[in-house]
Amino acid sequence: MMETIEYSPEAAVSVHLTVNGVPVTAEVSPNAILLDVLREQLGLTGTKKGCDHGQCGACTVHVDGRAMNACLRLAVMCEGQAITTIEGLAEAGQLHPVQQAFLDHDAFQCGYCSPGQIMSAVALLEDPRVPGDIVTVREAMSGNLCRCGAYQNILAAIQDVRLRRHGQEGGDDA
Amino acid sequence: MSAIPEHHVVGRRTPRVDGEDKLTGRADYTVDHRLEGMLYGYPVPASIAHGTLEALELDAARAMPGVVDILHHGHFPDLHRSPNSMRQGNAVSEVRLPFEDDRIHYHGQYIALVVAETLAQARAAAFRVEARYHRNAGAMTGLAASDDEGEEVGQYTRGEPELAFGIAPVILDATYTMAAESHLQLEPHATLAEWREADQRLIVHESTQGVFYQRNALAHIFDLPPEQVEVISHYIGSGFGNKLFMWPHAVATAAAARLLGRPVKTVLPRQQDMMTTGHRPASRQRIRLGAELDGSLASIQHDSLTETSTIDRYVDACGGATPVAYACDSVATHQRILPVHHGSPCPMRAPGEASGLFALESAIDELAVALDMDPLALRLKNYAHQDPQRGLPWSSKHLDRCLESTAERFGWASRDPGIGNMRDGDEIIGQGMAAATWFAGRQPCAARVTLRADGVFVACGTQDIGTGTYTIVAQTVAELTGVPVARVEVRLGETGLPAGPLSGGSMTTASTLPAVAAAVRDALAALKEVATGPGGSFEGLDPAALDVAAGTLQGDSRQAGFAEILARHRLSDVTGEGSAAPADERQEYSFRSFGAHFVEVRWDPGISRLRVARVVSSIDVGRAINPVAARNQVEGAIVMGIGMALLEGLDYDPRDARLINANVSDYRIPVHADMPEIDVELLDYPDYRFNEFGARGIGEIGLTGIAAAISNAVYHATGKRLRDLPISVEKLMDRT
């Protein structure tokens, strides 16, 4: 799907990534930001730029399974790492359960922050260190701003996924 | 009035039809568009707020890799201004053209646009542009720093408000101030402009709330026939008012595209977005109330001063709702504006009235305290059963039901009115309330509907800014054709489509749906004409005798599906056009939406922590077309209201009017952790006098009154009447 992309004259470094499961070699300048490489070089525009300063969370992606702001990370720091973006979440055309829950709970309005909200939500749901009570979830999600203010529905979506998962596993919710 | 229709899709919870695109990253926002051969623009902002640009040093920037050109005052095409008229549909946010002269009117004003092959190159080169300025002394840093009362731009008077105030046994005279607020919509402003030399066409992708306004303005600016300008906006990362009317970045970007013969995309960096694309202006409002001992309002006077820029005359009409809010014979409002050296302000969600109702609804609470009356009882005592400004009946007003229902769900009856009397552990509980209101208006709208074998295609040149317009248009088509929502394709946000309204003023729903309905009926009439004509499934029948249900025509105990009828006549489709516009309904009725917010705050003096713990609201907007999206609008407005009340304020340097906190962490907005419990009730009293679907619109009303309700709750908890927003924690800390 993706191959080596010759990009700019000052590109000087080859960085080897696995992006949404696909090995990618990108020629990047040493100061290229992961977010810009994803959007401008790899054409993965689902990851949004809201502030470019790590303040809004719209660019949240998974780097080796951890949620990170792609705007605060140099691409060269990701050598050998696996990057998952919003485009890599749905499998075989089937929405990820968190995406489906966002749709069911109307957990968005304009949708611009949604990729970041969803990537953070997926990571925290899979992080055993984060308890499932709403105070903790709200705190854990506070790096993802939603100016439309759909926070109540975002929380409901996350807790709905948690409940279904625990239901399947036969465990009880915190 | 016709019989009340029974709806099966309209008024029912419907998942957003654009949801999957948004939640998978497929939705193509303006910032995501890319064209072959595209260049990137990156503006260079002025670092002073008041003065003259003396020189630009561009050699270093020009020598940077990938730089194609740098536009500036000395190198920019000779363009024209837009007439800037709402009536003509070409209003702009900043009438001055970019790089028009060497004067600097505000911090962040563009002094150059660097155009380069890549985003990284354009950005890097922009930082190498050096400017030399002459700074003028005496920058106007804001109304808080000035005694200047500005210029009067509007007033309203009925009765004898001064006289009645002078003799009233109980009076209140208080002044309320609010800091300027940033819209902080998460998608920055962005333009992708393409000039097609062969047919002299300008094609612009813009994140805008009004594609037609921008097209008309660009046509004037570039001296082109409107047909040769196309503006496209399929997905908009919200706007809240600052994407209603075009800003200079779009003009500079389009000029660059024409000059260089290649598409150019400019996405504003967040800091520049906050500096150059508007804000809710700071305001100072004096409210004087006079009342009888029983609480009857004898006089209301509301004097407002709001900031504008030195280059535009933006009026944030704070007193808009004051003449209609209460039954009172003597009312006066005055509106003044003061030019300051900030970028031009612009409408921000519930413009004017969100600020105005903070002042008025705070003052009513203060009056209740002075009268020793319950603030809910005081509002009911002065209930306006008809429009006191125009003397007309309301089309539909259920504010009393809002107040009663909210009080009941909140538990207002068990509130102890004493200051600081209600406690829970270390926290002092404060409870306050306020009323909400927003006008109901409509704009002209046209739509086109095409019935096809595979479903229905509907097109309208309005926009969906996140409010859910795509979905309610699909619902309307589904309602009237019986075709499932999933088989209705909605196209919005293009000037190539039938002209649609601005996405603003909470007017989109009431403007758009009647036009869509008319287009559906026109398309169905075309289908019936075919079906009853020669060789048709219902040949010889009167078209009026045919019913429509579940994507079929029915009559004479037969039915035929739309696809079957089209196939029978070898037709690809039939098309209908429809339009709607405000009629004479305003001569008989006044139209407004109403609501009530009850708020509980918690103040922990030991650690100086203030939080909103609970908000209970009831909103009367007629029929909610999609209750799930409508509720989301109100909840989101409440969140924005928490920001307005407690967190948000643009800080301008008192020495030189430079904007200090143009970023997303120093300008604070509510985050997940700030969330209270929110309980929103949408009353369901369809307003069929307004339109056939009974909807009045819901985008703004949730933001009116909420800041006052929070401020009133803070007073109840702390005894401190803080008349200056935001109520940041340091204002509550005891000074010893």
Coordinates of N, CA and C in Angstrom, one line a residue, chain A:
Chain A
M1 N 0.8 -1.2 0.0 CA 0.0 0.0 0.0 C 0.9 1.3 0.0
M2 N 1.8 1.3 0.9 CA 2.7 2.5 1.0 C 4.1 2.1 0.7
E3 N 4.8 2.9 0.0 CA 6.2 2.6 -0.3 C 7.0 3.8 0.0
T4 N 8.3 3.7 -0.3 CA 9.2 4.8 -0.1 C 8.7 6.1 -0.9
I5 N 8.6 7.2 -0.2 CA 8.2 8.4 -0.8 C 9.3 9.4 -0.8
E6 N 9.7 9.8 -2.0 CA 10.7 10.9 -2.1 C 10.0 12.2 -1.8
Y7 N 10.4 13.0 -0.9 CA 9.6 14.1 -0.5 C 10.2 15.5 -0.8
S8 N 11.2 15.9 0.0 CA 11.6 17.2 -0.2 C 13.1 17.2 -0.4
P9 N 13.6 18.3 -1.0 CA 15.1 18.3 -1.3 C 16.0 18.2 0.0
E10 N 15.5 18.7 1.1 CA 16.3 18.6 2.3 C 16.1 17.4 3.1
A11 N 15.3 16.5 2.6 CA 15.1 15.2 3.3 C 16.4 14.5 3.4
A12 N 16.7 14.0 4.6 CA 18.1 13.5 4.8 C 18.1 12.2 5.5
V13 N 17.0 11.8 6.1 CA 17.0 10.6 7.0 C 15.9 9.6 6.5
S14 N 16.2 8.4 6.5 CA 15.2 7.3 6.2 C 14.7 6.9 7.6
V15 N 13.4 6.9 7.7 CA 12.8 6.3 8.9 C 11.9 5.2 8.6
H16 N 12.0 4.1 9.3 CA 11.3 2.9 9.1 C 10.2 2.7 10.1
L17 N 8.9 2.8 9.6 CA 7.8 2.7 10.5 C 6.9 1.6 10.1
T18 N 6.0 1.2 11.0 CA 4.9 0.3 10.6 C 3.7 1.2 10.9
V19 N 3.0 1.6 9.8 CA 1.9 2.5 10.0 C 0.6 1.7 9.7
N20 N -0.2 1.6 10.6 CA -1.5 0.8 10.5 C -1.2 -0.6 9.9
G21 N -0.1 -1.2 10.4 CA 0.2 -2.6 10.1 C 1.0 -2.7 8.8
V22 N 1.3 -1.6 8.1 CA 2.0 -1.7 6.9 C 3.4 -1.1 7.0
P23 N 4.5 -1.8 6.7 CA 5.8 -1.3 6.8 C 6.0 -0.1 5.8
V24 N 6.6 1.0 6.3 CA 6.7 2.2 5.5 C 8.1 2.7 5.7
T25 N 8.8 3.1 4.6 CA 10.1 3.8 4.8 C 9.8 5.2 4.3
A26 N 10.0 6.2 5.1 CA 9.8 7.6 4.7 C 11.1 8.3 4.8
E27 N 11.4 9.2 3.7 CA 12.5 10.0 3.7 C 12.1 11.4 4.3
V28 N 12.7 11.7 5.5 CA 12.2 12.9 6.2 C 13.4 13.7 6.6
S29 N 13.1 15.0 6.8 CA 14.1 15.9 7.3 C 14.2 15.6 8.8
P30 N 15.4 15.9 9.4 CA 15.6 15.5 10.8 C 14.6 16.2 11.7
N31 N 14.1 17.4 11.3 CA 13.2 18.1 12.3 C 11.8 17.8 11.9
A32 N 11.5 16.9 11.0 CA 10.1 16.7 10.6 C 9.3 16.1 11.8
I33 N 8.1 16.6 12.0 CA 7.2 16.2 13.1 C 6.4 15.0 12.6
L34 N 6.2 14.1 13.5 CA 5.4 12.9 13.1 C 4.0 13.3 12.5
L35 N 3.4 14.2 13.1 CA 2.0 14.6 12.6 C 2.1 15.1 11.1
D36 N 3.1 15.9 10.8 CA 3.2 16.4 9.4 C 3.6 15.3 8.5
V37 N 4.4 14.4 8.9 CA 4.8 13.3 8.1 C 3.6 12.4 7.8
L38 N 2.7 12.1 8.8 CA 1.5 11.4 8.6 C 0.6 12.1 7.6
R39 N 0.4 13.4 7.8 CA -0.6 14.1 7.0 C -0.1 14.5 5.6
E40 N 1.1 15.0 5.6 CA 1.6 15.6 4.3 C 2.3 14.5 3.5
Q41 N 3.1 13.6 4.1 CA 3.8 12.7 3.3 C 3.1 11.4 3.0
L42 N 2.4 10.9 4.1 CA 1.7 9.6 3.9 C 0.3 9.7 3.6
G43 N -0.2 11.0 3.5 CA -1.6 11.2 3.1 C -2.6 10.7 4.1
L44 N -2.2 10.5 5.4 CA -3.2 10.0 6.4 C -3.7 11.3 7.1
T45 N -4.7 11.9 6.5 CA -5.2 13.1 7.1 C -6.3 13.0 8.1
G46 N -6.6 11.7 8.5 CA -7.6 11.5 9.6 C -7.0 12.1 10.9
T47 N -5.7 12.0 11.1 CA -5.1 12.6 12.3 C -5.1 14.1 12.1
K48 N -5.7 14.9 13.0 CA -5.9 16.3 12.8 C -4.9 17.1 13.6
K49 N -4.7 18.3 13.0 CA -3.8 19.3 13.7 C -4.7 20.4 14.2
G50 N -4.8 20.6 15.5 CA -5.6 21.6 16.1 C -4.8 22.7 16.7
C51 N -3.6 22.4 17.2 CA -2.8 23.5 17.8 C -1.3 23.4 17.5
D52 N -0.8 22.2 17.2 CA 0.6 22.0 16.9 C 1.5 22.1 18.1
H53 N 0.9 22.2 19.3 CA 1.7 22.4 20.5 C 1.4 21.4 21.6
G54 N 0.7 20.4 21.3 CA 0.4 19.4 22.3 C -0.6 19.9 23.3
Q55 N -1.5 20.8 22.9 CA -2.4 21.4 23.8 C -3.8 20.9 23.6
C56 N -4.2 20.4 22.5 CA -5.6 20.1 22.2 C -5.8 18.6 22.0
G57 N -4.9 17.8 21.6 CA -5.1 16.3 21.6 C -5.7 15.8 20.3
A58 N -6.0 16.7 19.3 CA -6.6 16.3 18.1 C -5.7 15.3 17.3
C59 N -4.4 15.4 17.5 CA -3.5 14.6 16.7 C -3.1 13.3 17.4
T60 N -3.8 12.9 18.4 CA -3.5 11.7 19.2 C -3.4 10.4 18.3
V61 N -2.3 9.7 18.3 CA -2.1 8.5 17.6 C -1.5 7.5 18.6
H62 N -1.4 6.2 18.2 CA -0.8 5.2 19.1 C 0.6 5.0 18.6
V63 N 1.6 5.1 19.5 CA 3.0 4.7 19.1 C 3.3 3.5 20.0
D64 N 3.5 2.4 19.3 CA 3.7 1.1 20.0 C 2.6 0.9 21.1
G65 N 1.4 1.3 20.7 CA 0.2 1.0 21.6 C 0.0 2.1 22.6
R66 N 0.8 3.1 22.8 CA 0.6 4.2 23.7 C 0.1 5.4 23.0
A67 N -0.9 6.1 23.6 CA -1.5 7.3 23.0 C -0.5 8.4 23.2
M68 N -0.2 9.1 22.1 CA 0.7 10.2 22.1 C 0.3 11.3 21.1
N69 N 0.7 12.5 21.5 CA 0.4 13.6 20.5 C 1.4 13.6 19.4
A70 N 0.9 13.4 18.2 CA 1.8 13.3 17.1 C 2.5 14.6 16.7
C71 N 2.0 15.7 17.3 CA 2.6 17.0 17.0 C 3.8 17.2 17.9
L72 N 4.0 16.4 18.9 CA 5.1 16.6 19.9 C 6.2 15.6 19.6
R73 N 6.2 14.9 18.5 CA 7.1 13.8 18.3 C 7.8 14.0 17.0
L74 N 9.1 13.9 17.0 CA 9.8 14.0 15.7 C 9.7 12.6 15.1
A75 N 9.6 12.6 13.7 CA 9.4 11.4 13.0 C 10.6 10.4 13.2
V76 N 11.8 11.0 13.3 CA 13.0 10.2 13.5 C 13.0 9.5 14.8
M77 N 12.3 10.0 15.8 CA 12.2 9.3 17.1 C 11.4 8.0 17.0
C78 N 10.7 7.8 15.9 CA 9.8 6.7 15.8 C 10.4 5.5 15.0
E79 N 11.7 5.6 14.8 CA 12.4 4.5 14.0 C 12.0 3.1 14.6
G80 N 11.5 2.3 13.7 CA 11.2 0.9 14.1 C 9.9 0.8 14.9
Q81 N 9.1 1.9 15.1 CA 7.9 1.8 15.9 C 6.7 1.6 15.1
A82 N 5.7 1.1 15.8 CA 4.4 0.9 15.1 C 3.5 2.1 15.4
I83 N 3.0 2.7 14.4 CA 2.1 3.8 14.6 C 0.7 3.4 14.1
T84 N -0.3 3.6 15.0 CA -1.7 3.4 14.6 C -2.4 4.7 14.5
T85 N -3.1 5.0 13.4 CA -3.9 6.2 13.3 C -5.4 5.8 13.2
I86 N -6.2 6.8 13.2 CA -7.7 6.6 13.1 C -8.0 5.7 11.9
E87 N -7.2 5.9 10.9 CA -7.5 5.1 9.7 C -7.2 3.6 9.9
G88 N -6.5 3.3 10.9 CA -6.1 1.9 11.1 C -6.9 1.2 12.2
L89 N -8.0 1.8 12.6 CA -8.7 1.3 13.7 C -9.8 0.3 13.3
A90 N -10.6 0.7 12.3 CA -11.6 -0.1 11.8 C -11.0 -1.3 11.0
E91 N -11.5 -2.5 11.2 CA -11.0 -3.7 10.6 C -12.0 -4.3 9.6
A92 N -11.5 -4.5 8.4 CA -12.4 -5.1 7.4 C -13.7 -4.4 7.2
G93 N -13.6 -3.1 7.3 CA -14.8 -2.3 7.1 C -15.7 -2.2 8.3
Q94 N -15.3 -2.9 9.3 CA -16.2 -2.9 10.5 C -15.6 -1.9 11.5
L95 N -16.5 -1.0 12.0 CA -16.0 0.1 12.9 C -15.5 -0.6 14.2
H96 N -14.4 0.0 14.7 CA -14.0 -0.4 16.0 C -15.1 -0.2 17.0
P97 N -15.2 -1.0 18.1 CA -16.3 -0.8 19.1 C -16.3 0.6 19.6
V98 N -15.2 1.3 19.8 CA -15.2 2.7 20.3 C -15.8 3.6 19.2
Q99 N -15.4 3.4 18.0 CA -16.0 4.2 16.9 C -17.5 4.0 16.8
Q100 N -17.9 2.7 17.0 CA -19.4 2.4 16.9 C -20.1 3.1 18.1
A101 N -19.5 3.0 19.3 CA -20.1 3.7 20.5 C -20.2 5.2 20.3
F102 N -19.2 5.8 19.7 CA -19.2 7.2 19.4 C -20.4 7.6 18.5
L103 N -20.6 6.7 17.5 CA -21.8 6.9 16.6 C -23.1 6.7 17.4
D104 N -23.2 5.7 18.1 CA -24.4 5.4 18.9 C -24.8 6.4 19.9
H105 N -23.7 7.0 20.5 CA -24.0 8.0 21.6 C -23.9 9.4 21.1
D106 N -23.8 9.6 19.8 CA -23.6 11.0 19.3 C -22.5 11.7 20.0
A107 N -21.4 11.1 20.1 CA -20.2 11.6 20.9 C -19.3 12.6 20.1
F108 N -20.0 13.4 19.3 CA -19.2 14.3 18.5 C -20.2 15.3 17.9
Q109 N -19.7 16.4 17.4 CA -20.5 17.3 16.6 C -19.8 17.5 15.3
C110 N -18.8 18.4 15.3 CA -18.1 18.8 14.1 C -17.2 17.6 13.7
G111 N -16.8 16.8 14.6 CA -16.0 15.6 14.3 C -14.5 15.9 14.2
Y112 N -14.1 17.1 14.3 CA -12.6 17.4 14.1 C -11.8 16.8 15.2
C113 N -12.3 16.8 16.5 CA -11.5 16.3 17.6 C -11.6 14.8 17.7
S114 N -12.6 14.2 17.0 CA -13.0 12.8 17.2 C -11.9 11.8 17.0
P115 N -11.1 11.9 15.9 CA -10.0 10.9 15.8 C -9.1 10.9 17.0
G116 N -8.8 12.1 17.6 CA -8.0 12.1 18.8 C -8.7 11.6 20.0
Q117 N -9.9 12.0 20.1 CA -10.7 11.4 21.3 C -10.8 9.9 21.2
I118 N -11.0 9.4 20.0 CA -11.2 7.9 19.9 C -9.9 7.2 20.2
M119 N -8.8 7.8 19.6 CA -7.5 7.1 19.9 C -7.1 7.1 21.4
S120 N -7.4 8.2 22.0 CA -7.2 8.3 23.5 C -8.1 7.3 24.2
A121 N -9.3 7.2 23.8 CA -10.3 6.3 24.5 C -9.9 4.9 24.3
V122 N -9.5 4.5 23.1 CA -9.1 3.1 22.8 C -7.9 2.8 23.7
A123 N -6.9 3.7 23.8 CA -5.7 3.4 24.6 C -6.1 3.3 26.1
L124 N -6.9 4.2 26.6 CA -7.2 4.1 28.0 C -8.1 2.9 28.4
L125 N -8.9 2.5 27.5 CA -9.7 1.3 27.7 C -8.8 0.0 27.8
E126 N -7.7 0.1 27.1 CA -6.8 -1.1 27.1 C -5.7 -1.0 28.1
D127 N -5.7 0.1 28.9 CA -4.6 0.3 29.8 C -5.1 -0.1 31.2
P128 N -4.6 -1.2 31.7 CA -5.0 -1.8 33.0 C -4.7 -0.8 34.2
R129 N -3.8 0.1 34.0 CA -3.5 1.1 35.1 C -4.6 2.1 35.3
V130 N -5.5 2.3 34.3 CA -6.5 3.4 34.4 C -7.8 2.8 34.9
P131 N -8.2 3.1 36.2 CA -9.5 2.6 36.7 C -10.6 3.1 35.8
G132 N -11.8 2.4 36.0 CA -12.9 2.7 35.1 C -13.9 3.7 35.6
D133 N -13.7 4.3 36.8 CA -14.7 5.2 37.3 C -14.7 6.5 36.5
I134 N -15.8 7.2 36.5 CA -15.9 8.4 35.6 C -15.0 9.5 35.9
V135 N -14.6 9.7 37.2 CA -13.7 10.8 37.6 C -12.3 10.5 36.9
T136 N -11.9 9.3 37.0 CA -10.6 8.9 36.4 C -10.6 9.0 34.9
V137 N -11.7 8.5 34.3 CA -11.8 8.6 32.9 C -11.8 10.0 32.4
R138 N -12.6 10.9 33.1 CA -12.6 12.3 32.7 C -11.2 12.9 32.8
E139 N -10.5 12.5 33.9 CA -9.1 13.1 34.0 C -8.2 12.5 32.9
A140 N -8.3 11.2 32.6 CA -7.5 10.6 31.6 C -7.8 11.2 30.2
M141 N -9.0 11.6 30.0 CA -9.3 12.1 28.7 C -9.1 13.6 28.5
S142 N -8.7 14.3 29.6 CA -8.6 15.7 29.6 C -7.6 16.4 28.7
G143 N -6.8 15.6 28.1 CA -5.8 16.1 27.1 C -6.5 16.2 25.7
N144 N -7.7 15.8 25.6 CA -8.4 15.9 24.3 C -9.6 16.9 24.4
L145 N -9.3 18.0 23.8 CA -10.3 19.1 23.9 C -11.4 18.9 22.9
C146 N -12.7 19.2 23.2 CA -13.8 19.2 22.3 C -14.5 20.5 22.5
R147 N -14.3 21.4 21.5 CA -14.9 22.8 21.7 C -16.4 22.7 21.5
C148 N -16.9 21.7 20.7 CA -18.4 21.5 20.6 C -19.0 21.1 21.9
G149 N -18.1 20.6 22.8 CA -18.6 20.3 24.2 C -19.4 19.0 24.3
A150 N -19.0 18.0 23.5 CA -19.7 16.7 23.5 C -19.2 15.7 24.5
Y151 N -18.6 16.3 25.6 CA -17.9 15.5 26.6 C -18.8 14.5 27.2
Q152 N -20.1 14.9 27.5 CA -21.0 14.0 28.2 C -21.2 12.7 27.4
N153 N -21.4 12.9 26.1 CA -21.6 11.8 25.2 C -20.4 11.0 25.0
I154 N -19.2 11.6 24.9 CA -18.0 10.9 24.8 C -17.7 10.0 26.0
L155 N -18.0 10.5 27.2 CA -17.9 9.7 28.4 C -18.8 8.5 28.3
A156 N -20.1 8.8 27.9 CA -21.1 7.7 27.8 C -20.6 6.6 26.8
A157 N -20.0 7.0 25.7 CA -19.5 6.1 24.7 C -18.4 5.2 25.3
I158 N -17.5 5.8 26.0 CA -16.4 5.1 26.5 C -16.9 4.1 27.6
Q159 N -17.7 4.5 28.5 CA -18.2 3.7 29.5 C -19.1 2.5 29.0
D160 N -19.7 2.8 27.9 CA -20.6 1.8 27.2 C -19.7 0.7 26.7
V161 N -18.6 1.0 26.1 CA -17.6 0.0 25.6 C -17.0 -0.8 26.7
R162 N -16.7 -0.1 27.8 CA -16.1 -0.7 29.0 C -17.1 -1.8 29.5
L163 N -18.4 -1.4 29.6 CA -19.4 -2.2 30.2 C -19.6 -3.5 29.3
R164 N -19.6 -3.3 28.0 CA -19.8 -4.4 27.1 C -18.6 -5.4 27.2
R165 N -17.4 -4.8 27.3 CA -16.2 -5.6 27.3 C -16.2 -6.5 28.6
H166 N -16.5 -5.8 29.7 CA -16.5 -6.5 31.0 C -17.6 -7.5 31.0
G167 N -18.7 -7.2 30.3 CA -19.8 -8.2 30.2 C -19.4 -9.4 29.5
Q168 N -18.7 -9.2 28.4 CA -18.2 -10.4 27.6 C -17.2 -11.2 28.4
E169 N -16.4 -10.5 29.2 CA -15.3 -11.2 29.9 C -15.9 -11.8 31.3
G170 N -17.1 -11.4 31.6 CA -17.7 -11.9 32.8 C -17.2 -11.2 34.0
G171 N -16.4 -10.1 33.9 CA -15.9 -9.4 35.0 C -16.9 -8.3 35.4
D172 N -16.6 -7.6 36.5 CA -17.5 -6.5 36.8 C -16.8 -5.2 36.8
D173 N -17.5 -4.2 36.6 CA -16.9 -2.9 36.3 C -16.5 -2.2 37.6
A174 N -15.4 -1.5 37.5 CA -14.9 -0.7 38.6 C -15.9 0.4 39.0

